[in-house]
PDB file of C-alpha atoms in Angstrom:
ATOM      1  CA  MET S  14     194.802  88.216  18.101  1.00 51.00           C
ATOM      2  CA  THR S  15     190.918  89.047  19.769  1.00 53.00           C
ATOM      3  CA  ARG S  16     190.646  91.277  16.496  1.00 63.00           C
ATOM      4  CA  LYS S  17     191.415  88.146  14.115  1.00 63.00           C
ATOM      5  CA  GLN S  18     187.503  86.980  12.691  1.00 63.00           C
ATOM      6  CA  THR S  19     188.117  83.414  13.490  1.00 65.00           C
ATOM      7  CA  THR S  20     189.092  83.783  17.180  1.00 71.00           C
ATOM      8  CA  HIS S  21     187.437  86.585  18.183  1.00 72.00           C
ATOM      9  CA  TYR S  22     184.407  84.087  18.700  1.00 71.00           C
ATOM     10  CA  LEU S  23     186.082  82.741  21.069  1.00 73.00           C
ATOM     11  CA  LYS S  24     185.436  85.897  23.217  1.00 76.00           C
ATOM     12  CA  HIS S  25     181.682  85.148  23.540  1.00 76.00           C
ATOM     13  CA  ILE S  26     181.877  81.027  24.117  1.00 73.00           C
ATOM     14  CA  SER S  27     180.950  81.586  27.519  1.00 73.00           C
ATOM     15  CA  GLY S  28     177.724  83.580  27.028  1.00 75.00           C
ATOM     16  CA  ASP S  29     176.512  81.368  24.025  1.00 73.00           C
ATOM     17  CA  ILE S  30     177.013  77.987  26.404  1.00 70.00           C
ATOM     18  CA  ILE S  31     175.424  79.886  29.243  1.00 70.00           C
ATOM     19  CA  LYS S  32     172.030  81.101  27.115  1.00 69.00           C
ATOM     20  CA  HIS S  33     172.139  77.746  24.487  1.00 67.00           C
ATOM     21  CA  GLY S  34     173.479  75.271  26.021  1.00 64.00           C
ATOM     22  CA  HIS S  35     177.180  73.082  25.642  1.00 61.00           C
ATOM     23  CA  PRO S  36     178.306  73.228  21.367  1.00 62.00           C
ATOM     24  CA  GLU S  37     177.698  70.473  19.358  1.00 59.00           C
ATOM     25  CA  GLY S  38     179.333  69.257  16.757  1.00 56.00           C
ATOM     26  CA  TYR S  39     182.706  70.834  16.937  1.00 58.00           C
ATOM     27  CA  GLN S  40     184.987  67.888  17.410  1.00 56.00           C
ATOM     28  CA  ALA S  41     186.543  67.209  13.968  1.00 54.00           C
ATOM     29  CA  GLU S  42     187.478  63.356  14.256  1.00 59.00           C
ATOM     30  CA  LYS S  43     184.547  62.114  12.168  1.00 61.00           C
ATOM     31  CA  PHE S  44     185.331  64.489   9.361  1.00 66.00           C
ATOM     32  CA  GLU S  45     189.288  63.728   9.820  1.00 71.00           C
ATOM     33  CA  GLU S  46     188.294  60.530   8.116  1.00 69.00           C
ATOM     34  CA  GLU S  47     187.110  61.032   5.326  1.00 75.00           C
ATOM     35  CA  ASN S  48     190.676  62.210   4.003  1.00 80.00           C
ATOM     36  CA  GLY S  49     191.603  58.280   4.356  1.00 77.00           C
ATOM     37  CA  ARG S  50     188.767  57.783   1.476  1.00 76.00           C
ATOM     38  CA  VAL S  51     189.515  60.581  -0.505  1.00 83.00           C
ATOM     39  CA  ARG S  52     193.185  59.423  -0.547  1.00 83.00           C
ATOM     40  CA  MET S  53     192.020  55.692  -1.677  1.00 80.00           C
ATOM     41  CA  ILE S  54     189.976  56.874  -4.547  1.00 81.00           C
ATOM     42  CA  GLU S  55     193.284  59.125  -5.632  1.00 84.00           C
ATOM     43  CA  SER S  56     195.480  56.159  -5.681  1.00 84.00           C
ATOM     44  CA  TYR S  57     193.514  54.532  -8.443  1.00 80.00           C
ATOM     45  CA  THR S  58     193.029  57.389 -10.645  1.00 83.00           C
ATOM     46  CA  ASN S  59     195.884  58.865 -13.461  1.00 84.00           C
ATOM     47  CA  ARG S  60     196.075  61.688 -11.178  1.00 82.00           C
ATOM     48  CA  GLN S  61     195.639  63.815 -14.484  1.00 85.00           C
ATOM     49  CA  SER S  62     192.448  65.488 -13.017  1.00 86.00           C
ATOM     50  CA  PRO S  63     192.358  64.380  -9.533  1.00 85.00           C
ATOM     51  CA  SER S  64     189.090  66.814  -8.332  1.00 88.00           C
ATOM     52  CA  ARG S  65     186.963  65.875 -11.197  1.00 90.00           C
ATOM     53  CA  ASP S  66     187.667  61.597 -10.787  1.00 89.00           C
ATOM     54  CA  ILE S  67     187.080  62.021  -6.815  1.00 88.00           C
ATOM     55  CA  ALA S  68     184.290  63.679  -7.147  1.00 89.00           C
ATOM     56  CA  GLU S  69     182.561  61.826  -9.777  1.00 90.00           C
ATOM     57  CA  ARG S  70     183.308  58.375  -7.744  1.00 86.00           C
ATOM     58  CA  ILE S  71     182.156  59.976  -4.350  1.00 86.00           C
ATOM     59  CA  ALA S  72     178.455  60.986  -6.033  1.00 88.00           C
ATOM     60  CA  LYS S  73     178.294  57.414  -7.549  1.00 87.00           C
ATOM     61  CA  GLN S  74     178.934  55.677  -3.858  1.00 83.00           C
ATOM     62  CA  GLU S  75     176.247  58.176  -2.333  1.00 85.00           C
ATOM     63  CA  ILE S  76     173.864  57.064  -5.475  1.00 87.00           C
ATOM     64  CA  LEU S  77     174.495  53.422  -4.636  1.00 85.00           C
ATOM     65  CA  ARG S  78     174.151  54.149  -0.933  1.00 82.00           C
ATOM     66  CA  PHE S  79     170.687  55.120  -1.790  1.00 85.00           C
ATOM     67  CA  ILE S  80     169.602  52.912  -3.683  1.00 85.00           C
ATOM     68  CA  LEU S  81     170.964  50.115  -1.427  1.00 82.00           C
ATOM     69  CA  ASP S  82     169.113  51.823   1.572  1.00 79.00           C
ATOM     70  CA  GLY S  83     165.661  51.300  -0.715  1.00 82.00           C
ATOM     71  CA  GLY S  84     165.220  55.066  -1.860  1.00 84.00           C
ATOM     72  CA  VAL S  85     162.490  56.259  -4.350  1.00 85.00           C
ATOM     73  CA  TRP S  86     163.484  58.104  -7.078  1.00 86.00           C
ATOM     74  CA  LYS S  87     161.469  59.069 -10.859  1.00 86.00           C
ATOM     75  CA  ASP S  88     162.225  57.405 -14.041  1.00 86.00           C
ATOM     76  CA  GLU S  89     161.586  59.222 -17.378  1.00 86.00           C
ATOM     77  CA  ASN S  90     158.254  58.918 -17.598  1.00 88.00           C
ATOM     78  CA  GLU S  91     157.926  60.577 -13.777  1.00 87.00           C
ATOM     79  CA  LYS S  92     156.953  57.600 -12.467  1.00 87.00           C
ATOM     80  CA  LEU S  93     157.960  56.431  -8.613  1.00 87.00           C
ATOM     81  CA  CYS S  94     160.817  53.581  -8.747  1.00 87.00           C
ATOM     82  CA  THR S  95     162.454  51.693  -5.575  1.00 87.00           C
ATOM     83  CA  PRO S  96     164.842  48.815  -5.761  1.00 87.00           C
ATOM     84  CA  GLY S  97     163.321  45.118  -5.737  1.00 87.00           C
ATOM     85  CA  LYS S  98     163.755  42.344  -2.891  1.00 85.00           C
ATOM     86  CA  GLY S  99     166.834  41.140  -4.856  1.00 86.00           C
ATOM     87  CA  ILE S 100     168.804  44.620  -4.527  1.00 85.00           C
ATOM     88  CA  LEU S 101     167.821  45.253  -0.483  1.00 83.00           C
ATOM     89  CA  GLU S 102     169.264  41.861   0.373  1.00 82.00           C
ATOM     90  CA  ILE S 103     172.459  42.713  -1.419  1.00 81.00           C
ATOM     91  CA  GLY S 104     172.179  45.875   0.496  1.00 78.00           C
ATOM     92  CA  GLU S 105     172.053  43.833   3.819  1.00 76.00           C
ATOM     93  CA  ASN S 106     175.124  41.950   2.926  1.00 76.00           C
ATOM     94  CA  ASP S 107     177.976  43.877   5.083  1.00 72.00           C
ATOM     95  CA  ILE S 108     180.953  42.521   3.121  1.00 74.00           C
ATOM     96  CA  VAL S 109     179.475  43.123  -0.390  1.00 74.00           C
ATOM     97  CA  ARG S 110     178.415  46.762   1.302  1.00 73.00           C
ATOM     98  CA  ASN S 111     181.623  47.878   2.334  1.00 72.00           C
ATOM     99  CA  TYR S 112     183.644  46.715  -0.923  1.00 72.00           C
ATOM    100  CA  ILE S 113     180.685  48.837  -3.382  1.00 73.00           C
ATOM    101  CA  LEU S 114     181.083  51.940  -1.119  1.00 73.00           C
ATOM    102  CA  GLY S 115     184.651  51.584  -1.062  1.00 64.00           C
ATOM    103  CA  GLU S 116     184.963  51.122   2.870  1.00 59.00           C
ATOM    104  CA  GLU S 117     186.735  47.879   3.310  1.00 55.00           C
ATOM    105  CA  ASN S 118     188.308  49.040   6.175  1.00 47.00           C
ATOM    106  CA  LYS S 119     185.334  49.995   7.976  1.00 51.00           C
ATOM    107  CA  LYS S 120     182.640  47.958   9.867  1.00 55.00           C
ATOM    108  CA  VAL S 121     179.046  49.009   8.723  1.00 55.00           C
ATOM    109  CA  VAL S 122     177.102  49.230  11.930  1.00 63.00           C
ATOM    110  CA  ARG S 123     173.289  49.189  12.249  1.00 70.00           C
ATOM    111  CA  ASN S 124     171.404  51.205  14.499  1.00 76.00           C
ATOM    112  CA  GLY S 125     170.144  49.496  17.755  1.00 81.00           C
ATOM    113  CA  LYS S 126     172.728  47.222  18.024  1.00 83.00           C
ATOM    114  CA  LEU S 127     175.589  45.907  20.558  1.00 86.00           C
ATOM    115  CA  THR S 128     178.632  46.604  20.093  1.00 83.00           C
ATOM    116  CA  ASN S 129     182.532  45.955  21.270  1.00 81.00           C
ATOM    117  CA  PRO S 130     182.202  43.126  23.480  1.00 84.00           C
ATOM    118  CA  ASP S 131     184.417  42.784  26.808  1.00 78.00           C
ATOM    119  CA  ARG S 132     186.944  40.193  26.154  1.00 66.00           C
ATOM    120  CA  ASP S 133     187.885  38.790  29.696  1.00 59.00           C
ATOM    121  CA  ARG S 134     191.889  39.955  29.897  1.00 50.00           C
ATOM    122  CA  PHE S 135     193.077  36.701  31.958  1.00 49.00           C
ATOM    123  CA  ARG S 136     190.557  33.720  30.154  1.00 51.00           C
ATOM    124  CA  HIS S 137     190.652  35.342  26.933  1.00 53.00           C
ATOM    125  CA  GLU S 138     186.854  34.197  26.845  1.00 60.00           C
ATOM    126  CA  LEU S 139     183.984  35.875  26.149  1.00 65.00           C
ATOM    127  CA  LYS S 140     181.091  33.808  27.278  1.00 69.00           C
ATOM    128  CA  THR S 141     180.228  34.199  31.006  1.00 72.00           C
ATOM    129  CA  PRO S 142     177.691  32.217  32.698  1.00 72.00           C
ATOM    130  CA  LEU S 143     173.904  33.798  33.021  1.00 74.00           C
ATOM    131  CA  ALA S 144     172.998  33.015  36.228  1.00 70.00           C
ATOM    132  CA  ASP S 145     175.328  35.202  38.160  1.00 70.00           C
ATOM    133  CA  THR S 146     173.397  38.244  36.249  1.00 76.00           C
ATOM    134  CA  ILE S 147     169.548  36.908  36.784  1.00 73.00           C
ATOM    135  CA  THR S 148     170.598  37.158  40.730  1.00 72.00           C
ATOM    136  CA  GLU S 149     171.924  40.571  40.808  1.00 76.00           C
ATOM    137  CA  TYR S 150     169.422  42.302  38.323  1.00 78.00           C
ATOM    138  CA  ALA S 151     165.782  40.757  39.607  1.00 76.00           C
ATOM    139  CA  GLY S 152     163.477  40.419  36.752  1.00 76.00           C
ATOM    140  CA  LEU S 153     165.742  39.845  34.139  1.00 80.00           C
ATOM    141  CA  GLU S 154     164.148  35.580  33.693  1.00 75.00           C
ATOM    142  CA  GLN S 155     160.903  37.396  33.059  1.00 76.00           C
ATOM    143  CA  HIS S 156     162.318  39.030  29.844  1.00 76.00           C
ATOM    144  CA  LEU S 157     164.230  36.248  28.781  1.00 77.00           C
ATOM    145  CA  HIS S 158     161.965  34.216  26.107  1.00 73.00           C
ATOM    146  CA  ILE S 159     164.730  31.143  25.701  1.00 69.00           C
ATOM    147  CA  LYS S 160     164.645  27.853  27.567  1.00 68.00           C
ATOM    148  CA  ASN S 161     167.538  26.230  29.523  1.00 68.00           C
ATOM    149  CA  ILE S 162     168.114  30.205  30.960  1.00 69.00           C
ATOM    150  CA  HIS S 163     170.568  28.592  33.724  1.00 66.00           C
ATOM    151  CA  LYS S 164     172.474  26.454  31.392  1.00 69.00           C
ATOM    152  CA  SER S 165     172.696  29.597  29.154  1.00 73.00           C
ATOM    153  CA  SER S 166     175.607  31.940  28.973  1.00 80.00           C
ATOM    154  CA  MET S 167     176.219  35.532  28.019  1.00 81.00           C
ATOM    155  CA  VAL S 168     178.351  38.392  26.313  1.00 85.00           C
ATOM    156  CA  ASN S 169     178.649  41.656  27.785  1.00 88.00           C
ATOM    157  CA  TYR S 170     179.005  44.542  25.786  1.00 90.00           C
ATOM    158  CA  LYS S 171     180.893  48.268  26.184  1.00 90.00           C
ATOM    159  CA  HIS S 172     179.007  50.277  23.740  1.00 90.00           C
ATOM    160  CA  VAL S 173     175.179  50.468  22.290  1.00 92.00           C
ATOM    161  CA  THR S 174     174.189  52.046  19.089  1.00 89.00           C
ATOM    162  CA  ALA S 175     171.741  54.261  19.682  1.00 88.00           C
ATOM    163  CA  ASN S 176     168.918  55.249  17.063  1.00 85.00           C
ATOM    164  CA  SER S 177     170.619  58.530  16.225  1.00 79.00           C
ATOM    165  CA  SER S 178     173.616  56.594  15.178  1.00 78.00           C
ATOM    166  CA  GLU S 179     175.568  57.881  17.968  1.00 82.00           C
ATOM    167  CA  ASN S 180     177.868  55.159  20.144  1.00 86.00           C
ATOM    168  CA  VAL S 181     176.861  55.143  23.665  1.00 89.00           C
ATOM    169  CA  LYS S 182     178.731  53.748  26.280  1.00 90.00           C
ATOM    170  CA  LEU S 183     178.074  52.444  29.659  1.00 90.00           C
ATOM    171  CA  GLU S 184     177.330  54.484  32.227  1.00 90.00           C
ATOM    172  CA  SER S 185     175.821  57.168  30.299  1.00 90.00           C
ATOM    173  CA  PRO S 186     172.592  58.611  30.450  1.00 91.00           C
ATOM    174  CA  VAL S 187     169.920  58.530  27.359  1.00 91.00           C
ATOM    175  CA  LEU S 188     166.974  59.286  25.964  1.00 90.00           C
ATOM    176  CA  TYR S 189     164.655  55.684  25.581  1.00 92.00           C
ATOM    177  CA  HIS S 190     161.489  54.013  24.949  1.00 90.00           C
ATOM    178  CA  ASP S 191     159.869  51.611  27.837  1.00 87.00           C
ATOM    179  CA  LYS S 192     157.473  48.765  26.945  1.00 84.00           C
ATOM    180  CA  ASP S 193     154.473  51.027  27.257  1.00 85.00           C
ATOM    181  CA  GLY S 194     155.855  53.370  24.656  1.00 85.00           C
ATOM    182  CA  HIS S 195     156.675  55.644  26.691  1.00 88.00           C
ATOM    183  CA  VAL S 196     160.112  57.758  26.879  1.00 88.00           C
ATOM    184  CA  ASN S 197     162.278  58.277  29.471  1.00 89.00           C
ATOM    185  CA  ILE S 198     165.631  59.228  30.600  1.00 90.00           C
ATOM    186  CA  GLY S 199     168.101  56.558  32.587  1.00 92.00           C
ATOM    187  CA  VAL S 200     171.596  55.560  32.791  1.00 93.00           C
ATOM    188  CA  ILE S 201     172.999  52.102  30.767  1.00 94.00           C
ATOM    189  CA  ILE S 202     174.623  50.095  33.387  1.00 93.00           C
ATOM    190  CA  LYS S 203     174.433  46.882  31.360  1.00 90.00           C
ATOM    191  CA  ALA S 204     174.490  45.708  27.836  1.00 91.00           C
ATOM    192  CA  ILE S 205     174.667  41.676  27.385  1.00 89.00           C
ATOM    193  CA  SER S 206     173.638  39.517  24.440  1.00 87.00           C
ATOM    194  CA  VAL S 207     171.985  36.147  25.956  1.00 84.00           C
ATOM    195  CA  LEU S 208     173.687  32.778  24.149  1.00 78.00           C
ATOM    196  CA  SER S 209     170.799  29.844  25.004  1.00 73.00           C
ATOM    197  CA  THR S 210     171.580  26.087  24.294  1.00 71.00           C
ATOM    198  CA  ASP S 211     169.498  25.849  21.849  1.00 71.00           C
ATOM    199  CA  ARG S 212     171.593  29.137  19.564  1.00 72.00           C
ATOM    200  CA  LYS S 213     168.880  31.512  20.141  1.00 75.00           C
ATOM    201  CA  THR S 214     170.699  35.009  20.968  1.00 81.00           C
ATOM    202  CA  GLU S 215     168.822  37.770  22.552  1.00 84.00           C
ATOM    203  CA  GLU S 216     169.797  41.056  23.246  1.00 88.00           C
ATOM    204  CA  ILE S 217     169.727  43.276  26.654  1.00 90.00           C
ATOM    205  CA  VAL S 218     169.832  46.523  27.621  1.00 92.00           C
ATOM    206  CA  ILE S 219     169.401  47.355  31.760  1.00 92.00           C
ATOM    207  CA  MET S 220     168.480  50.810  32.304  1.00 92.00           C
ATOM    208  CA  LYS S 221     168.433  52.658  36.031  1.00 92.00           C
ATOM    209  CA  ARG S 222     165.623  54.756  35.359  1.00 91.00           C
ATOM    210  CA  ALA S 223     165.744  58.509  36.526  1.00 91.00           C
ATOM    211  CA  GLN S 224     162.500  60.254  37.067  1.00 87.00           C
ATOM    212  CA  ILE S 225     161.661  64.057  37.158  1.00 83.00           C
ATOM    213  CA  ILE S 226     160.974  65.838  40.433  1.00 82.00           C
ATOM    214  CA  ILE S 227     157.409  67.180  41.030  1.00 78.00           C
ATOM    215  CA  ILE S 228     156.901  69.342  43.544  1.00 79.00           C
ATOM    216  CA  ASN S 229     153.371  71.498  44.012  1.00 77.00           C
ATOM    217  CA  ASN S 230     152.092  69.975  40.831  1.00 78.00           C
ATOM    218  CA  GLU S 231     155.249  71.848  39.440  1.00 78.00           C
ATOM    219  CA  ILE S 232     158.751  70.300  37.987  1.00 77.00           C
ATOM    220  CA  MET S 233     161.799  71.325  40.031  1.00 78.00           C
ATOM    221  CA  THR S 234     163.923  73.066  37.699  1.00 77.00           C
ATOM    222  CA  ASP S 235     167.371  74.823  38.213  1.00 73.00           C
ATOM    223  CA  ASN S 236     167.193  78.845  39.337  1.00 72.00           C
ATOM    224  CA  ILE S 237     170.320  79.661  37.181  1.00 71.00           C
ATOM    225  CA  PHE S 238     169.809  77.868  33.503  1.00 68.00           C
ATOM    226  CA  ASP S 239     166.026  76.967  34.137  1.00 74.00           C
ATOM    227  CA  CYS S 240     166.877  72.974  33.601  1.00 78.00           C
ATOM    228  CA  GLN S 241     164.724  70.540  34.702  1.00 82.00           C
ATOM    229  CA  ILE S 242     166.366  68.518  37.928  1.00 85.00           C
ATOM    230  CA  ILE S 243     165.870  64.373  37.783  1.00 87.00           C
ATOM    231  CA  GLU S 244     166.510  61.897  40.521  1.00 89.00           C
ATOM    232  CA  LEU S 245     168.314  58.324  39.374  1.00 90.00           C
ATOM    233  CA  THR S 246     166.561  55.486  41.261  1.00 90.00           C
ATOM    234  CA  ASN S 247     166.730  52.095  41.577  1.00 89.00           C
ATOM    235  CA  GLN S 248     164.190  50.835  39.253  1.00 89.00           C
ATOM    236  CA  LEU S 249     165.282  48.903  36.435  1.00 90.00           C
ATOM    237  CA  HIS S 250     163.946  48.367  32.975  1.00 91.00           C
ATOM    238  CA  PHE S 251     165.004  45.665  30.166  1.00 91.00           C
ATOM    239  CA  ILE S 252     164.901  47.169  26.906  1.00 91.00           C
ATOM    240  CA  HIS S 253     166.098  45.752  23.119  1.00 90.00           C
ATOM    241  CA  PRO S 254     168.847  48.134  22.441  1.00 91.00           C
ATOM    242  CA  SER S 255     166.720  49.383  19.662  1.00 90.00           C
ATOM    243  CA  LYS S 256     164.851  51.476  21.872  1.00 91.00           C
ATOM    244  CA  ILE S 257     167.274  53.834  22.829  1.00 92.00           C
ATOM    245  CA  ILE S 258     166.957  56.968  21.258  1.00 89.00           C
ATOM    246  CA  GLN S 259     169.648  59.033  21.631  1.00 86.00           C
ATOM    247  CA  LYS S 260     172.287  60.065  23.868  1.00 86.00           C
ATOM    248  CA  ILE S 261     171.898  63.031  26.508  1.00 85.00           C
ATOM    249  CA  SER S 262     173.792  65.277  28.800  1.00 82.00           C
ATOM    250  CA  LEU S 263     173.480  64.965  32.456  1.00 84.00           C
ATOM    251  CA  VAL S 264     174.880  67.479  35.138  1.00 82.00           C
ATOM    252  CA  HIS S 265     175.079  66.619  38.624  1.00 84.00           C
ATOM    253  CA  ASP S 266     173.476  68.839  40.887  1.00 83.00           C
ATOM    254  CA  CYS S 267     176.810  70.055  42.971  1.00 81.00           C
ATOM    255  CA  GLN S 268     174.811  72.596  44.423  1.00 78.00           C
ATOM    256  CA  GLY S 269     171.842  70.765  46.157  1.00 78.00           C
ATOM    257  CA  GLY S 270     174.735  67.808  47.041  1.00 78.00           C
ATOM    258  CA  LYS S 271     177.184  70.818  48.327  1.00 81.00           C
ATOM    259  CA  CYS S 272     180.254  69.383  46.127  1.00 83.00           C
ATOM    260  CA  GLY S 273     183.287  71.061  46.335  1.00 82.00           C
ATOM    261  CA  LEU S 274     186.782  71.350  45.891  1.00 84.00           C
ATOM    262  CA  ARG S 275     189.068  68.528  47.585  1.00 83.00           C
ATOM    263  CA  LEU S 276     192.975  68.494  48.033  1.00 87.00           C
ATOM    264  CA  ILE S 277     194.143  64.971  47.416  1.00 87.00           C
ATOM    265  CA  SER S 278     198.172  63.428  47.328  1.00 89.00           C
ATOM    266  CA  TYR S 279     199.669  61.306  44.725  1.00 87.00           C
ATOM    267  CA  ARG S 280     203.150  59.916  44.125  1.00 88.00           C
ATOM    268  CA  GLN S 281     205.095  60.738  41.324  1.00 86.00           C
ATOM    269  CA  LYS S 282     208.476  59.645  40.299  1.00 83.00           C
ATOM    270  CA  ILE S 283     210.809  61.915  39.179  1.00 79.00           C
ATOM    271  CA  GLU S 284     214.557  60.429  38.131  1.00 76.00           C
ATOM    272  CA  ARG S 285     214.548  57.561  40.741  1.00 80.00           C
ATOM    273  CA  LYS S 286     212.818  59.243  43.832  1.00 85.00           C
ATOM    274  CA  VAL S 287     209.071  58.732  44.383  1.00 87.00           C
ATOM    275  CA  ILE S 288     207.910  62.208  45.748  1.00 88.00           C
ATOM    276  CA  ARG S 289     204.244  63.155  47.187  1.00 89.00           C
ATOM    277  CA  LYS S 290     202.695  66.187  45.165  1.00 88.00           C
ATOM    278  CA  TYR S 291     199.445  67.380  46.190  1.00 89.00           C
ATOM    279  CA  LYS S 292     196.533  68.808  43.914  1.00 86.00           C
ATOM    280  CA  THR S 293     193.216  70.375  43.967  1.00 87.00           C
ATOM    281  CA  VAL S 294     190.478  68.352  42.472  1.00 83.00           C
ATOM    282  CA  HIS S 295     186.287  68.599  42.411  1.00 81.00           C
ATOM    283  CA  LYS S 296     184.590  66.005  44.172  1.00 81.00           C
ATOM    284  CA  CYS S 297     181.136  64.807  43.621  1.00 82.00           C
ATOM    285  CA  ASN S 298     178.889  63.762  46.442  1.00 82.00           C
ATOM    286  CA  LYS S 299     177.873  59.892  45.260  1.00 80.00           C
ATOM    287  CA  ASN S 300     175.014  59.870  47.704  1.00 84.00           C
ATOM    288  CA  HIS S 301     173.630  63.103  45.970  1.00 85.00           C
ATOM    289  CA  ARG S 302     171.617  61.061  43.147  1.00 86.00           C
ATOM    290  CA  ARG S 303     169.936  64.417  41.409  1.00 87.00           C
ATOM    291  CA  TYR S 304     170.799  65.692  38.177  1.00 88.00           C
ATOM    292  CA  LEU S 305     170.566  68.774  35.530  1.00 84.00           C
ATOM    293  CA  VAL S 306     168.785  67.693  32.372  1.00 81.00           C
ATOM    294  CA  ASN S 307     170.393  69.648  29.300  1.00 73.00           C
ATOM    295  CA  ARG S 308     167.449  70.258  27.645  1.00 59.00           C
ATOM    296  CA  PHE S 309     169.203  71.541  24.731  1.00 54.00           C
ATOM    297  CA  ARG S 310     171.250  68.495  23.570  1.00 48.00           C
ATOM    298  CA  PHE S 311     167.683  67.097  22.118  1.00 42.00           C
ATOM    299  CA  THR S 312     165.752  70.280  21.285  1.00 40.00           C
ATOM    300  CA  HIS S 313     164.604  68.474  17.767  1.00 39.00           C
ATOM    301  CA  LEU S 314     162.698  65.716  19.866  1.00 43.00           C
ATOM    302  CA  GLU S 315     160.202  68.330  21.698  1.00 41.00           C
ATOM    303  CA  ARG S 316     157.589  65.929  21.318  1.00 43.00           C
ATOM    304  CA  ASP S 317     159.101  62.875  22.738  1.00 42.00           C
ATOM    305  CA  TYR S 318     160.775  65.479  25.522  1.00 42.00           C
ATOM    306  CA  GLY S 319     157.096  66.467  26.587  1.00 42.00           C
ATOM    307  CA  SER S 320     155.789  62.529  27.091  1.00 41.00           C
ATOM    308  CA  ILE S 321     158.493  61.923  29.673  1.00 44.00           C
ATOM    309  CA  LYS S 322     157.018  59.985  33.020  1.00 43.00           C
TER     310      LYS S 322
END
């Protein structure tokens, strides 16, 4: 098996992960979605030359996408041209954009937006009172520029689209800009959209900030992987979704937290009988709030990475 070129590289993957960090871009779900797009285009051809017809249609869609996004090109006289205001307004219309680009079954998601609202599974409602959140997260009221705050309602969201076009879930670590423009590491604990009585809407992401540990004027790092060690604090930052840069990778400091394996029991029903079984799982010490930063996850942001406070 290891003599084949396609599987031989698996022997070296463990050493590469230790040297370069966890692999990226190895999931094929996004690329598999293009099969539906190709099949849809093929259904509108006469199937005499499907490869050419599909390539021409995709090329035209990419040209239209470039124009709708405000691209710049040269005309026959070597002059720079840009689309007009009317074309740009058409590009901002999701329905027209989906129809032109052949993505009828997809919803265009802009970067820096909240997605996937959390619907109440019992009442099937989206809106909830805002007063509870203001009481729970002190300081939120100062960041809301709306009237009648206590009479307003809010909508909870499960995902945030970062500037890197990544879909970030709650409780995920991210890089973000604070109000002073500094780059910080934090964890998303809540994403809400506030609806006021005067029909004004504000989107806010509540972050729990993490700080780098400094000992003797030196940043504390891990002895094995040479990764920075950060500690999660109780300090909250209230930011707009557009301030989220991208997702990062944090690994719990199990060595410092003395985490280990635990033997737990669970019940399993087999042929109408409930049998108690045991299995070994890894348990993290939740009181230990230190994590290792995988610096290979955002090496293309070395300038911002160096300005983390």
